[in-house]
Every structure is written in C-alpha cells, then in structure tokens.
C-alpha cells in the first residue's frame, strides 16, 4: 500500500472499531459505569494501571476494585478511614497487590486534596505536542509521599525509556472525545493532538507490518517513531489509529 491507501485503510478500521460495541469487550467498560467526572477519572486510572495480561482477567479485577470501593471510587478515595483499607487486603492482579492498591488510594487522596485532581498535574506539565514529560512529572507527584519502593513499578516513566502504554491509554480515554461514546473527552484543557498511542505487543506488531514502525523494541523511542507517522495521517487526532492497530491485531490477528 502507498501512503494514501494506508491512510484510507486505517481510517476505515478506525470507523469499524471506534464504535460503542468496542466497550463491551474492553477495560474501558469499567469507567463507563460512572457519570461523575472524578469517578470516571479514578476508575479509568485504576483500570488502566492493571491493564496487562488476559483481558477478561483485567476486566474482572477492575470490576472487583470498584466493588471494594463501594462502587463510589471518588467518595472512597476522599473519605476512607485507615480501617477501610483492610477490605482490600486480598486484592491481587498479577504483581499489583493490596499494598499497591492501598497506596494508590492514598496517593489519589493526596492529589485531589493538594493538586486539584489528576487533570491539573498533566495540564501543568504538558508540552505543545506531547504529554510524555507530563507523565514523568505525574509519577514524581504520585510518589512524593511515603510509599513502598515496589509500588513505583506500576507507573511507567517515558523519560526513562518506557512506552508507558497503560498511562497513555488512560490519557486517551480522558482527553479524546470521539463523539461515538467510547473515549470520554472529559479533560478539556488538553488536546488529542498531544496524545501518544498506547503501544503494546498487538499495536506494535501491526504497525511494523504496515511500515509505520521499524524499531523492534516497544519502548519510548518506538513510541516517538510511531507517533510521528500517525501524526502525518492526522495531526489533530493521531491516537484514533490506536483503534485500527489494536483491532487489526487482537480481533483480526493481522
């Protein structure tokens, strides 16, 4: 395919997969349980944090997280007492355990009380064309209170070479308004043009087959390469192609 044909092909795949039916089989269904902005943010952030491995297990455990928070994540974050954290003692998703979950709740409380919420931190550290420096700063803020060193691994840092797939996915959910009702678009001070594609095994493999990515590792350098090529096709909403790459990889075994 030449560049024009490739763009047309991917645009068609975006229309196919950036559709409300996508929600049913994707972890994004969990924040879709809520209507309050802060509930959506917290549910989305926690769900994205554990979004690696088997998709059914991700969805199951993300729903369990919401249940453990009384299906009112913002209220739980802001008003929990120390003894309430005992209810999450048995939670585990792969290497994310109850100690990590407990700290995430504590850190979110700190952020909403002292930084006016998640969006403000990313907004204040964003550059014109990227949120990757903002992810780095967010991680600094998130771990500025006392914590177990092991918990730091659950938030990636692009400035240390990570593609930061999960937090880029979370940012896509919050920032991008796709009008079809999949992504939320509830963060109004950031632009879809600043987003980066959630790069994982599936999207990376498809991108390489389509000539959008040459680098073999799925790291920060690969993400920059992929972002550059996606922006050539749509500089205002490059991350819409995540739906095409993911759909081709997961559903079509492209």
mmCIF file of C-alpha atoms in Angstrom:
data_model
loop_
_atom_site.group_PDB
_atom_site.id
_atom_site.type_symbol
_atom_site.label_atom_id
_atom_site.label_comp_id
_atom_site.label_asym_id
_atom_site.label_seq_id
_atom_site.Cartn_x
_atom_site.Cartn_y
_atom_site.Cartn_z
ATOM 1 C CA UNK A 1 0.000 0.000 0.000
ATOM 2 C CA UNK A 2 1.135 3.528 -0.717
ATOM 3 C CA UNK A 3 0.637 6.264 1.915
ATOM 4 C CA UNK A 4 -2.765 7.307 0.590
ATOM 5 C CA UNK A 5 -4.033 3.710 0.520
ATOM 6 C CA UNK A 6 -2.646 3.040 4.005
ATOM 7 C CA UNK A 7 -4.405 6.073 5.453
ATOM 8 C CA UNK A 8 -7.677 5.104 3.767
ATOM 9 C CA UNK A 9 -7.348 1.516 5.064
ATOM 10 C CA UNK A 10 -6.650 2.647 8.634
ATOM 11 C CA UNK A 11 -9.381 5.302 8.569
ATOM 12 C CA UNK A 12 -11.873 2.562 7.667
ATOM 13 C CA UNK A 13 -10.606 0.416 10.549
ATOM 14 C CA UNK A 14 -10.988 3.354 12.947
ATOM 15 C CA UNK A 15 -14.651 3.668 11.932
ATOM 16 C CA UNK A 16 -15.079 -0.081 12.393
ATOM 17 C CA UNK A 17 -13.567 -0.296 15.878
ATOM 18 C CA UNK A 18 -14.087 3.177 17.365
ATOM 19 C CA UNK A 19 -17.689 2.152 17.950
ATOM 20 C CA UNK A 20 -19.815 1.666 21.100
ATOM 21 C CA UNK A 21 -19.664 -2.123 20.565
ATOM 22 C CA UNK A 22 -15.947 -1.873 21.403
ATOM 23 C CA UNK A 23 -16.818 -1.050 25.018
ATOM 24 C CA UNK A 24 -18.319 -4.482 25.706
ATOM 25 C CA UNK A 25 -15.009 -6.328 25.386
ATOM 26 C CA UNK A 26 -12.599 -3.645 26.583
ATOM 27 C CA UNK A 27 -11.469 -2.483 30.038
ATOM 28 C CA UNK A 28 -12.885 0.957 29.200
ATOM 29 C CA UNK A 29 -16.246 -0.522 30.189
ATOM 30 C CA UNK A 30 -15.302 -0.019 33.859
ATOM 31 C CA UNK A 31 -15.087 3.798 33.897
ATOM 32 C CA UNK A 32 -18.214 3.752 31.723
ATOM 33 C CA UNK A 33 -20.095 2.605 34.826
ATOM 34 C CA UNK A 34 -19.889 6.162 36.164
ATOM 35 C CA UNK A 35 -21.073 9.662 35.279
ATOM 36 C CA UNK A 36 -19.246 11.866 37.830
ATOM 37 C CA UNK A 37 -16.010 13.214 36.355
ATOM 38 C CA UNK A 38 -13.877 12.188 39.343
ATOM 39 C CA UNK A 39 -15.392 8.696 39.427
ATOM 40 C CA UNK A 40 -14.577 8.249 35.735
ATOM 41 C CA UNK A 41 -11.015 9.501 36.281
ATOM 42 C CA UNK A 42 -10.285 7.251 39.242
ATOM 43 C CA UNK A 43 -11.986 4.189 37.744
ATOM 44 C CA UNK A 44 -10.135 4.789 34.484
ATOM 45 C CA UNK A 45 -6.782 5.313 36.163
ATOM 46 C CA UNK A 46 -7.032 2.207 38.346
ATOM 47 C CA UNK A 47 -8.332 0.078 35.462
ATOM 48 C CA UNK A 48 -5.559 1.245 33.141
ATOM 49 C CA UNK A 49 -2.988 0.571 35.868
ATOM 50 C CA UNK A 50 -3.802 -3.161 35.885
ATOM 51 C CA UNK A 51 -4.359 -3.408 32.113
ATOM 52 C CA UNK A 52 -1.784 -6.008 31.237
ATOM 53 C CA UNK A 53 -2.256 -9.731 30.699
ATOM 54 C CA UNK A 54 -5.512 -11.520 29.947
ATOM 55 C CA UNK A 55 -8.230 -9.016 29.026
ATOM 56 C CA UNK A 56 -11.012 -10.939 30.746
ATOM 57 C CA UNK A 57 -8.981 -11.028 33.953
ATOM 58 C CA UNK A 58 -8.197 -7.308 33.659
ATOM 59 C CA UNK A 59 -11.906 -6.520 33.354
ATOM 60 C CA UNK A 60 -12.874 -8.905 36.155
ATOM 61 C CA UNK A 61 -10.305 -7.475 38.562
ATOM 62 C CA UNK A 62 -11.074 -3.867 37.628
ATOM 63 C CA UNK A 63 -14.739 -4.506 38.467
ATOM 64 C CA UNK A 64 -13.565 -6.069 41.733
ATOM 65 C CA UNK A 65 -11.602 -2.904 42.537
ATOM 66 C CA UNK A 66 -14.764 -0.853 42.088
ATOM 67 C CA UNK A 67 -16.743 -3.263 44.285
ATOM 68 C CA UNK A 68 -14.119 -2.971 47.035
ATOM 69 C CA UNK A 69 -14.554 0.809 46.872
ATOM 70 C CA UNK A 70 -18.331 0.546 47.214
ATOM 71 C CA UNK A 71 -18.736 1.440 43.547
ATOM 72 C CA UNK A 72 -18.118 5.060 44.543
ATOM 73 C CA UNK A 73 -14.397 5.448 43.841
ATOM 74 C CA UNK A 74 -14.119 9.217 44.388
ATOM 75 C CA UNK A 75 -16.069 9.104 47.635
ATOM 76 C CA UNK A 76 -13.949 6.176 48.836
ATOM 77 C CA UNK A 77 -10.696 7.918 47.907
ATOM 78 C CA UNK A 78 -11.650 11.131 49.666
ATOM 79 C CA UNK A 79 -13.447 9.808 52.743
ATOM 80 C CA UNK A 80 -11.970 6.402 53.579
ATOM 81 C CA UNK A 81 -10.528 5.722 57.006
ATOM 82 C CA UNK A 82 -7.453 3.585 57.521
ATOM 83 C CA UNK A 83 -9.564 0.606 58.610
ATOM 84 C CA UNK A 84 -11.495 0.757 55.337
ATOM 85 C CA UNK A 85 -8.305 -0.224 53.518
ATOM 86 C CA UNK A 86 -8.456 -3.571 55.325
ATOM 87 C CA UNK A 87 -11.288 -4.533 52.974
ATOM 88 C CA UNK A 88 -8.856 -4.660 50.050
ATOM 89 C CA UNK A 89 -6.331 -6.926 51.819
ATOM 90 C CA UNK A 90 -6.871 -9.866 49.491
ATOM 91 C CA UNK A 91 -6.819 -7.977 46.200
ATOM 92 C CA UNK A 92 -4.228 -9.039 43.656
ATOM 93 C CA UNK A 93 -3.805 -8.684 39.903
ATOM 94 C CA UNK A 94 -0.566 -10.246 38.758
ATOM 95 C CA UNK A 95 2.122 -8.188 40.534
ATOM 96 C CA UNK A 96 -0.292 -5.427 41.633
ATOM 97 C CA UNK A 97 -1.332 -6.373 45.154
ATOM 98 C CA UNK A 98 -3.279 -4.940 48.071
ATOM 99 C CA UNK A 99 -0.292 -2.893 49.284
ATOM 100 C CA UNK A 100 -0.093 -1.234 45.880
ATOM 101 C CA UNK A 101 -3.864 -0.705 45.739
ATOM 102 C CA UNK A 102 -3.831 0.828 49.210
ATOM 103 C CA UNK A 103 -1.067 3.238 48.262
ATOM 104 C CA UNK A 104 -2.808 4.233 45.021
ATOM 105 C CA UNK A 105 -5.896 5.193 47.040
ATOM 106 C CA UNK A 106 -3.746 7.202 49.471
ATOM 107 C CA UNK A 107 -1.850 8.931 46.659
ATOM 108 C CA UNK A 108 -5.065 9.808 44.813
ATOM 109 C CA UNK A 109 -6.436 11.335 48.016
ATOM 110 C CA UNK A 110 -3.247 13.432 48.259
ATOM 111 C CA UNK A 111 -3.554 14.559 44.629
ATOM 112 C CA UNK A 112 -7.216 15.568 44.832
ATOM 113 C CA UNK A 113 -6.649 17.441 48.095
ATOM 114 C CA UNK A 114 -3.414 19.190 47.158
ATOM 115 C CA UNK A 115 -3.321 19.436 43.351
ATOM 116 C CA UNK A 116 -6.967 19.874 42.410
ATOM 117 C CA UNK A 117 -7.083 16.443 40.796
ATOM 118 C CA UNK A 118 -5.370 14.374 38.134
ATOM 119 C CA UNK A 119 -6.052 16.603 35.146
ATOM 120 C CA UNK A 120 -4.292 19.601 36.695
ATOM 121 C CA UNK A 121 -0.975 17.774 37.058
ATOM 122 C CA UNK A 122 -0.919 16.639 33.436
ATOM 123 C CA UNK A 123 -2.124 20.018 32.208
ATOM 124 C CA UNK A 124 0.601 21.905 34.058
ATOM 125 C CA UNK A 125 3.431 19.731 32.671
ATOM 126 C CA UNK A 126 2.236 19.163 29.108
ATOM 127 C CA UNK A 127 4.142 20.465 26.116
ATOM 128 C CA UNK A 128 2.544 21.647 22.884
ATOM 129 C CA UNK A 129 2.986 18.295 21.130
ATOM 130 C CA UNK A 130 3.373 15.754 23.923
ATOM 131 C CA UNK A 131 2.148 14.513 27.276
ATOM 132 C CA UNK A 132 5.195 12.308 27.836
ATOM 133 C CA UNK A 133 7.003 14.899 30.027
ATOM 134 C CA UNK A 134 3.719 15.289 31.924
ATOM 135 C CA UNK A 135 3.647 11.542 32.656
ATOM 136 C CA UNK A 136 7.149 11.850 34.100
ATOM 137 C CA UNK A 137 6.077 14.729 36.338
ATOM 138 C CA UNK A 138 2.882 12.918 37.317
ATOM 139 C CA UNK A 139 4.922 9.959 38.527
ATOM 140 C CA UNK A 140 7.059 12.295 40.646
ATOM 141 C CA UNK A 141 3.964 13.797 42.255
ATOM 142 C CA UNK A 142 2.252 10.444 42.687
ATOM 143 C CA UNK A 143 5.148 9.052 44.693
ATOM 144 C CA UNK A 144 6.088 12.163 46.664
ATOM 145 C CA UNK A 145 4.503 10.844 49.855
ATOM 146 C CA UNK A 146 5.788 7.859 51.846
ATOM 147 C CA UNK A 147 5.468 4.601 49.887
ATOM 148 C CA UNK A 148 6.882 1.144 49.272
ATOM 149 C CA UNK A 149 9.588 1.205 46.617
ATOM 150 C CA UNK A 150 7.980 -1.796 44.873
ATOM 151 C CA UNK A 151 4.849 0.204 44.041
ATOM 152 C CA UNK A 152 6.778 2.585 41.767
ATOM 153 C CA UNK A 153 6.937 -0.046 39.024
ATOM 154 C CA UNK A 154 3.201 0.296 38.417
ATOM 155 C CA UNK A 155 3.562 3.730 36.814
ATOM 156 C CA UNK A 156 5.939 3.879 33.866
ATOM 157 C CA UNK A 157 8.235 6.790 33.061
ATOM 158 C CA UNK A 158 8.691 7.757 29.381
ATOM 159 C CA UNK A 159 11.796 9.791 30.239
ATOM 160 C CA UNK A 160 13.394 6.540 31.423
ATOM 161 C CA UNK A 161 12.692 4.788 28.134
ATOM 162 C CA UNK A 162 9.246 3.303 28.675
ATOM 163 C CA UNK A 163 6.468 3.386 26.082
ATOM 164 C CA UNK A 164 4.117 3.848 29.093
ATOM 165 C CA UNK A 165 1.326 2.004 27.327
ATOM 166 C CA UNK A 166 -1.152 1.890 30.195
ATOM 167 C CA UNK A 167 -0.997 5.529 31.201
ATOM 168 C CA UNK A 168 -1.099 6.638 27.553
ATOM 169 C CA UNK A 169 -4.263 4.557 27.217
ATOM 170 C CA UNK A 170 -5.726 6.256 30.290
ATOM 171 C CA UNK A 171 -4.901 9.656 28.802
ATOM 172 C CA UNK A 172 -6.590 8.681 25.525
ATOM 173 C CA UNK A 173 -9.716 7.793 27.483
ATOM 174 C CA UNK A 174 -9.763 11.111 29.366
ATOM 175 C CA UNK A 175 -8.683 13.567 26.644
ATOM 176 C CA UNK A 176 -10.011 12.262 23.353
ATOM 177 C CA UNK A 177 -13.664 12.990 22.544
ATOM 178 C CA UNK A 178 -14.536 10.619 19.726
ATOM 179 C CA UNK A 179 -18.275 11.557 19.537
ATOM 180 C CA UNK A 180 -19.128 7.844 19.291
ATOM 181 C CA UNK A 181 -19.160 7.467 23.072
ATOM 182 C CA UNK A 182 -16.087 5.259 23.559
ATOM 183 C CA UNK A 183 -13.438 7.721 24.768
ATOM 184 C CA UNK A 184 -14.737 10.218 27.327
ATOM 185 C CA UNK A 185 -13.136 13.555 26.414
ATOM 186 C CA UNK A 186 -13.780 14.937 29.910
ATOM 187 C CA UNK A 187 -10.385 16.676 30.188
ATOM 188 C CA UNK A 188 -10.950 19.929 28.325
ATOM 189 C CA UNK A 189 -7.586 21.617 28.930
ATOM 190 C CA UNK A 190 -5.609 19.071 26.930
ATOM 191 C CA UNK A 191 -5.799 18.287 23.223
ATOM 192 C CA UNK A 192 -5.980 14.941 21.392
ATOM 193 C CA UNK A 193 -3.068 16.273 19.303
ATOM 194 C CA UNK A 194 -0.853 15.919 22.405
ATOM 195 C CA UNK A 195 -1.672 12.231 22.935
ATOM 196 C CA UNK A 196 0.578 9.276 22.198
ATOM 197 C CA UNK A 197 -0.548 5.858 21.004
ATOM 198 C CA UNK A 198 -0.781 3.154 23.688
ATOM 199 C CA UNK A 199 1.980 0.969 22.257
ATOM 200 C CA UNK A 200 1.808 -2.716 23.151
ATOM 201 C CA UNK A 201 2.593 -6.060 21.540
ATOM 202 C CA UNK A 202 -0.519 -6.015 19.344
ATOM 203 C CA UNK A 203 -0.355 -2.436 18.083
ATOM 204 C CA UNK A 204 3.428 -2.653 17.725
ATOM 205 C CA UNK A 205 3.331 -5.800 15.597
ATOM 206 C CA UNK A 206 0.622 -4.406 13.326
ATOM 207 C CA UNK A 207 2.452 -1.073 12.998
ATOM 208 C CA UNK A 208 5.609 -2.905 11.894
ATOM 209 C CA UNK A 209 3.720 -4.958 9.317
ATOM 210 C CA UNK A 210 2.223 -1.753 7.917
ATOM 211 C CA UNK A 211 5.576 0.052 7.800
ATOM 212 C CA UNK A 212 4.638 2.563 10.494
ATOM 213 C CA UNK A 213 7.313 1.340 12.885
ATOM 214 C CA UNK A 214 10.800 -0.001 12.278
ATOM 215 C CA UNK A 215 12.221 -0.149 15.792
ATOM 216 C CA UNK A 216 11.971 -3.669 17.238
ATOM 217 C CA UNK A 217 11.524 -2.844 20.932
ATOM 218 C CA UNK A 218 8.267 -1.365 22.221
ATOM 219 C CA UNK A 219 9.917 1.481 24.110
ATOM 220 C CA UNK A 220 9.881 5.287 24.238
ATOM 221 C CA UNK A 221 11.907 5.583 21.011
ATOM 222 C CA UNK A 222 9.478 3.290 19.198
ATOM 223 C CA UNK A 223 6.580 5.337 20.533
ATOM 224 C CA UNK A 224 8.137 8.546 19.203
ATOM 225 C CA UNK A 225 8.597 6.914 15.789
ATOM 226 C CA UNK A 226 5.025 5.633 15.695
ATOM 227 C CA UNK A 227 3.629 8.953 16.924
ATOM 228 C CA UNK A 228 5.483 10.784 14.157
ATOM 229 C CA UNK A 229 4.000 8.538 11.480
ATOM 230 C CA UNK A 230 0.469 8.675 12.905
ATOM 231 C CA UNK A 231 0.616 12.477 13.080
ATOM 232 C CA UNK A 232 1.387 12.558 9.358
ATOM 233 C CA UNK A 233 -2.007 10.925 8.789
ATOM 234 C CA UNK A 234 -3.937 13.030 11.306
ATOM 235 C CA UNK A 235 -2.073 15.667 13.311
ATOM 236 C CA UNK A 236 -5.178 16.674 15.281
ATOM 237 C CA UNK A 237 -6.240 13.176 16.378
ATOM 238 C CA UNK A 238 -3.352 10.767 15.739
ATOM 239 C CA UNK A 239 -4.324 8.372 18.514
ATOM 240 C CA UNK A 240 -7.589 7.428 16.809
ATOM 241 C CA UNK A 241 -5.407 4.948 14.925
ATOM 242 C CA UNK A 242 -4.940 3.015 18.160
ATOM 243 C CA UNK A 243 -8.374 1.546 17.452
ATOM 244 C CA UNK A 244 -7.250 0.414 13.997
ATOM 245 C CA UNK A 245 -3.929 -1.067 15.129
ATOM 246 C CA UNK A 246 -5.433 -2.758 18.181
ATOM 247 C CA UNK A 247 -8.458 -4.063 16.301
ATOM 248 C CA UNK A 248 -6.341 -5.460 13.495
ATOM 249 C CA UNK A 249 -4.034 -7.162 15.985
ATOM 250 C CA UNK A 250 -6.468 -8.512 18.569
ATOM 251 C CA UNK A 251 -9.654 -9.151 16.617
ATOM 252 C CA UNK A 252 -8.321 -9.859 13.102
ATOM 253 C CA UNK A 253 -4.952 -11.442 14.017
ATOM 254 C CA UNK A 254 -3.493 -9.287 11.256
#
